[in-house]
Amino acid sequence: MTALQKTALTLLALAAAACSASALSPSGSGAAAVAGPATREGQAKSKKTKVPANEKSAQDEYEKGAIALRYGLTDEAIRYGEQALAFFPGHFNALALLGSAYYTNGDYARSAAAYDEAAALKPDSAEIQRNLGLALFELKETEKAEAALKKAYAANGDAEAAFNLGKICFTEKRFDEALDYAVKSIQKDGKSARAYNLKGVILNQLGRYLEAAGSFQAGLVLAPDDIGLQINLGIAYLNANEPAKAKTVFEAVLPKIQEQVLRDQVENYLKSIKDAGK
């Protein structure tokens, strides 16, 4: 099961006294992620021995729940998952299903509990450890979240785990570690625009503005219409004392922005560039 990965499009505070622009939140590249269909992890190979009736009934209920979750019917998925556990407590797929459904519903405590039980059954499952980490992160249990995500990354170099470890390190101002994880995420999945966004945000925070601009540009190759990446690119140019390039980027993206808060921010950047040129 792949837990819903949330993203945000919010500007961090601008240090007005220093006239230095700050980058977008590293949570993502600006587009909210959508929960994918439920998937079975590690489907059991066919056995010659007869499957006990209660285990078969549990599997049947799980399969109904997986279909329900695929179509966004999270409450139905939860009902089927609970029924599966009633037939066969400790049914791994049912626990993973419940973890995903509860996460999608925003019930992170129950999601973490389900994933924790699943992790006890299969501690080497990178997917379960990653999703447990994501649920714990939403609960602000950062240390536990980081531990679970590190297990996921250690299992198979999971790109999503590395990305979220980078986010955690960034929020805790461990910028060198954050950058290392962002790079590892890109090395594993070079087609992730939000990983390039995260890398750029971290580089911006480290004062490596032109490198940050390069990372945002790489992200825009993958997601050319991403407004968050475009704004971040303009901010990086502004911080790098390249006002002409920043102006070009901001003027191009401004008509595409619908959120008034972001429009106001970009208009303020353009005004500051204009005032500085007087």
Short mmCIF file of N, CA and C in Angstrom, two decimals, residues 184-259:
data_model
loop_
_atom_site.label_atom_id
_atom_site.label_comp_id
_atom_site.label_asym_id
_atom_site.label_seq_id
_atom_site.Cartn_x
_atom_site.Cartn_y
_atom_site.Cartn_z
N LYS A 184 20.35 11.60 -2.77
CA LYS A 184 20.13 10.15 -2.84
C LYS A 184 18.77 9.83 -3.45
N SER A 185 17.77 10.63 -3.13
CA SER A 185 16.44 10.43 -3.70
C SER A 185 16.48 10.61 -5.22
N ILE A 186 17.19 11.63 -5.67
CA ILE A 186 17.31 11.89 -7.11
C ILE A 186 18.11 10.79 -7.80
N GLN A 187 19.15 10.31 -7.13
CA GLN A 187 19.95 9.23 -7.71
C GLN A 187 19.11 7.97 -7.93
N LYS A 188 18.16 7.73 -7.02
CA LYS A 188 17.30 6.55 -7.12
C LYS A 188 16.16 6.78 -8.11
N ASP A 189 15.65 8.00 -8.14
CA ASP A 189 14.53 8.34 -9.03
C ASP A 189 14.80 9.71 -9.64
N GLY A 190 15.44 9.71 -10.78
CA GLY A 190 15.81 10.96 -11.44
C GLY A 190 14.67 11.68 -12.11
N LYS A 191 13.45 11.14 -12.02
CA LYS A 191 12.30 11.77 -12.66
C LYS A 191 11.36 12.41 -11.65
N SER A 192 11.85 12.64 -10.45
CA SER A 192 11.02 13.24 -9.40
C SER A 192 11.26 14.75 -9.34
N ALA A 193 10.31 15.52 -9.86
CA ALA A 193 10.44 16.98 -9.85
C ALA A 193 10.49 17.51 -8.43
N ARG A 194 9.72 16.90 -7.53
CA ARG A 194 9.69 17.42 -6.16
C ARG A 194 11.00 17.16 -5.44
N ALA A 195 11.74 16.12 -5.84
CA ALA A 195 13.05 15.89 -5.23
C ALA A 195 14.02 16.98 -5.66
N TYR A 196 13.94 17.40 -6.92
CA TYR A 196 14.77 18.53 -7.37
C TYR A 196 14.35 19.81 -6.66
N ASN A 197 13.05 19.95 -6.41
CA ASN A 197 12.57 21.11 -5.67
C ASN A 197 13.14 21.12 -4.25
N LEU A 198 13.09 19.97 -3.60
CA LEU A 198 13.65 19.87 -2.25
C LEU A 198 15.13 20.20 -2.24
N LYS A 199 15.86 19.64 -3.19
CA LYS A 199 17.29 19.92 -3.28
C LYS A 199 17.53 21.42 -3.46
N GLY A 200 16.74 22.05 -4.32
CA GLY A 200 16.90 23.48 -4.55
C GLY A 200 16.61 24.31 -3.32
N VAL A 201 15.56 23.94 -2.58
CA VAL A 201 15.21 24.66 -1.36
C VAL A 201 16.35 24.57 -0.34
N ILE A 202 16.93 23.38 -0.22
CA ILE A 202 18.03 23.20 0.73
C ILE A 202 19.25 24.01 0.31
N LEU A 203 19.59 23.97 -0.98
CA LEU A 203 20.73 24.74 -1.47
C LEU A 203 20.51 26.23 -1.26
N ASN A 204 19.27 26.67 -1.46
CA ASN A 204 18.94 28.07 -1.21
C ASN A 204 19.20 28.42 0.26
N GLN A 205 18.80 27.52 1.15
CA GLN A 205 18.99 27.76 2.58
C GLN A 205 20.48 27.80 2.93
N LEU A 206 21.28 27.04 2.20
CA LEU A 206 22.73 27.01 2.44
C LEU A 206 23.45 28.19 1.77
N GLY A 207 22.69 29.04 1.08
CA GLY A 207 23.29 30.19 0.42
C GLY A 207 23.93 29.87 -0.92
N ARG A 208 23.66 28.70 -1.46
CA ARG A 208 24.22 28.29 -2.75
C ARG A 208 23.15 28.53 -3.82
N TYR A 209 22.92 29.81 -4.09
CA TYR A 209 21.74 30.22 -4.84
C TYR A 209 21.75 29.79 -6.30
N LEU A 210 22.89 29.90 -6.97
CA LEU A 210 22.92 29.50 -8.37
C LEU A 210 22.77 27.99 -8.53
N GLU A 211 23.32 27.23 -7.58
CA GLU A 211 23.10 25.78 -7.60
C GLU A 211 21.63 25.47 -7.36
N ALA A 212 21.01 26.25 -6.48
CA ALA A 212 19.58 26.07 -6.22
C ALA A 212 18.79 26.33 -7.50
N ALA A 213 19.15 27.39 -8.22
CA ALA A 213 18.47 27.70 -9.47
C ALA A 213 18.61 26.55 -10.46
N GLY A 214 19.79 25.95 -10.50
CA GLY A 214 20.01 24.82 -11.40
C GLY A 214 19.12 23.64 -11.04
N SER A 215 18.92 23.41 -9.75
CA SER A 215 18.05 22.31 -9.33
C SER A 215 16.60 22.58 -9.68
N PHE A 216 16.15 23.82 -9.48
CA PHE A 216 14.78 24.17 -9.86
C PHE A 216 14.58 24.05 -11.37
N GLN A 217 15.60 24.43 -12.14
CA GLN A 217 15.51 24.30 -13.60
C GLN A 217 15.39 22.83 -14.00
N ALA A 218 16.15 21.97 -13.31
CA ALA A 218 16.07 20.53 -13.60
C ALA A 218 14.67 20.01 -13.30
N GLY A 219 14.08 20.50 -12.21
CA GLY A 219 12.72 20.10 -11.88
C GLY A 219 11.72 20.56 -12.93
N LEU A 220 11.95 21.76 -13.47
CA LEU A 220 11.04 22.30 -14.48
C LEU A 220 11.13 21.56 -15.81
N VAL A 221 12.26 20.93 -16.06
CA VAL A 221 12.35 20.08 -17.26
C VAL A 221 11.35 18.93 -17.14
N LEU A 222 11.19 18.43 -15.92
CA LEU A 222 10.27 17.32 -15.67
C LEU A 222 8.83 17.78 -15.49
N ALA A 223 8.66 18.97 -14.93
CA ALA A 223 7.31 19.50 -14.66
C ALA A 223 7.27 20.97 -15.07
N PRO A 224 7.25 21.24 -16.38
CA PRO A 224 7.38 22.62 -16.87
C PRO A 224 6.26 23.57 -16.44
N ASP A 225 5.11 23.03 -16.06
CA ASP A 225 3.99 23.89 -15.67
C ASP A 225 3.87 24.06 -14.16
N ASP A 226 4.83 23.55 -13.42
CA ASP A 226 4.75 23.61 -11.96
C ASP A 226 5.00 25.04 -11.48
N ILE A 227 3.99 25.64 -10.91
CA ILE A 227 4.08 27.04 -10.47
C ILE A 227 5.06 27.19 -9.31
N GLY A 228 5.05 26.23 -8.38
CA GLY A 228 5.95 26.32 -7.24
C GLY A 228 7.41 26.34 -7.66
N LEU A 229 7.77 25.48 -8.60
CA LEU A 229 9.14 25.45 -9.09
C LEU A 229 9.51 26.76 -9.79
N GLN A 230 8.56 27.31 -10.54
CA GLN A 230 8.83 28.57 -11.24
C GLN A 230 9.06 29.71 -10.25
N ILE A 231 8.23 29.77 -9.22
CA ILE A 231 8.42 30.81 -8.20
C ILE A 231 9.76 30.62 -7.50
N ASN A 232 10.08 29.38 -7.17
CA ASN A 232 11.35 29.11 -6.49
C ASN A 232 12.54 29.50 -7.35
N LEU A 233 12.44 29.27 -8.65
CA LEU A 233 13.52 29.65 -9.55
C LEU A 233 13.73 31.17 -9.51
N GLY A 234 12.63 31.91 -9.54
CA GLY A 234 12.73 33.36 -9.46
C GLY A 234 13.35 33.81 -8.14
N ILE A 235 12.96 33.15 -7.05
CA ILE A 235 13.51 33.49 -5.74
C ILE A 235 15.02 33.22 -5.70
N ALA A 236 15.43 32.08 -6.27
CA ALA A 236 16.86 31.75 -6.28
C ALA A 236 17.65 32.80 -7.06
N TYR A 237 17.11 33.23 -8.20
CA TYR A 237 17.78 34.28 -8.98
C TYR A 237 17.84 35.58 -8.18
N LEU A 238 16.76 35.89 -7.47
CA LEU A 238 16.74 37.11 -6.68
C LEU A 238 17.80 37.06 -5.58
N ASN A 239 17.90 35.91 -4.92
CA ASN A 239 18.91 35.75 -3.88
C ASN A 239 20.32 35.77 -4.45
N ALA A 240 20.48 35.33 -5.69
CA ALA A 240 21.80 35.30 -6.33
C ALA A 240 22.17 36.64 -6.95
N ASN A 241 21.36 37.66 -6.67
CA ASN A 241 21.60 39.00 -7.21
C ASN A 241 21.55 39.01 -8.73
N GLU A 242 20.55 38.28 -9.25
CA GLU A 242 20.29 38.25 -10.69
C GLU A 242 18.87 38.78 -10.92
N PRO A 243 18.63 40.07 -10.63
CA PRO A 243 17.27 40.60 -10.68
C PRO A 243 16.62 40.53 -12.05
N ALA A 244 17.39 40.67 -13.11
CA ALA A 244 16.81 40.63 -14.45
C ALA A 244 16.22 39.25 -14.74
N LYS A 245 16.97 38.20 -14.36
CA LYS A 245 16.48 36.84 -14.57
C LYS A 245 15.27 36.57 -13.67
N ALA A 246 15.34 37.06 -12.43
CA ALA A 246 14.22 36.87 -11.51
C ALA A 246 12.97 37.55 -12.05
N LYS A 247 13.13 38.76 -12.58
CA LYS A 247 12.00 39.52 -13.13
C LYS A 247 11.35 38.75 -14.28
N THR A 248 12.17 38.19 -15.15
CA THR A 248 11.64 37.43 -16.29
C THR A 248 10.81 36.24 -15.82
N VAL A 249 11.32 35.53 -14.83
CA VAL A 249 10.62 34.36 -14.30
C VAL A 249 9.32 34.77 -13.62
N PHE A 250 9.38 35.80 -12.77
CA PHE A 250 8.19 36.22 -12.03
C PHE A 250 7.10 36.75 -12.97
N GLU A 251 7.49 37.53 -13.98
CA GLU A 251 6.50 38.07 -14.91
C GLU A 251 5.84 36.95 -15.72
N ALA A 252 6.59 35.90 -16.00
CA ALA A 252 6.03 34.78 -16.77
C ALA A 252 5.05 33.96 -15.94
N VAL A 253 5.35 33.79 -14.65
CA VAL A 253 4.52 32.92 -13.82
C VAL A 253 3.32 33.65 -13.22
N LEU A 254 3.40 34.96 -13.05
CA LEU A 254 2.35 35.70 -12.36
C LEU A 254 0.95 35.47 -12.93
N PRO A 255 0.75 35.50 -14.26
CA PRO A 255 -0.62 35.30 -14.79
C PRO A 255 -1.17 33.90 -14.52
N LYS A 256 -0.31 32.95 -14.19
CA LYS A 256 -0.74 31.57 -13.97
C LYS A 256 -1.17 31.31 -12.53
N ILE A 257 -0.84 32.24 -11.63
CA ILE A 257 -1.09 32.02 -10.20
C ILE A 257 -2.52 32.41 -9.86
N GLN A 258 -3.23 31.49 -9.23
CA GLN A 258 -4.61 31.76 -8.84
C GLN A 258 -4.74 32.11 -7.36
N GLU A 259 -3.86 31.57 -6.53
CA GLU A 259 -3.93 31.85 -5.09
C GLU A 259 -3.47 33.28 -4.82
#
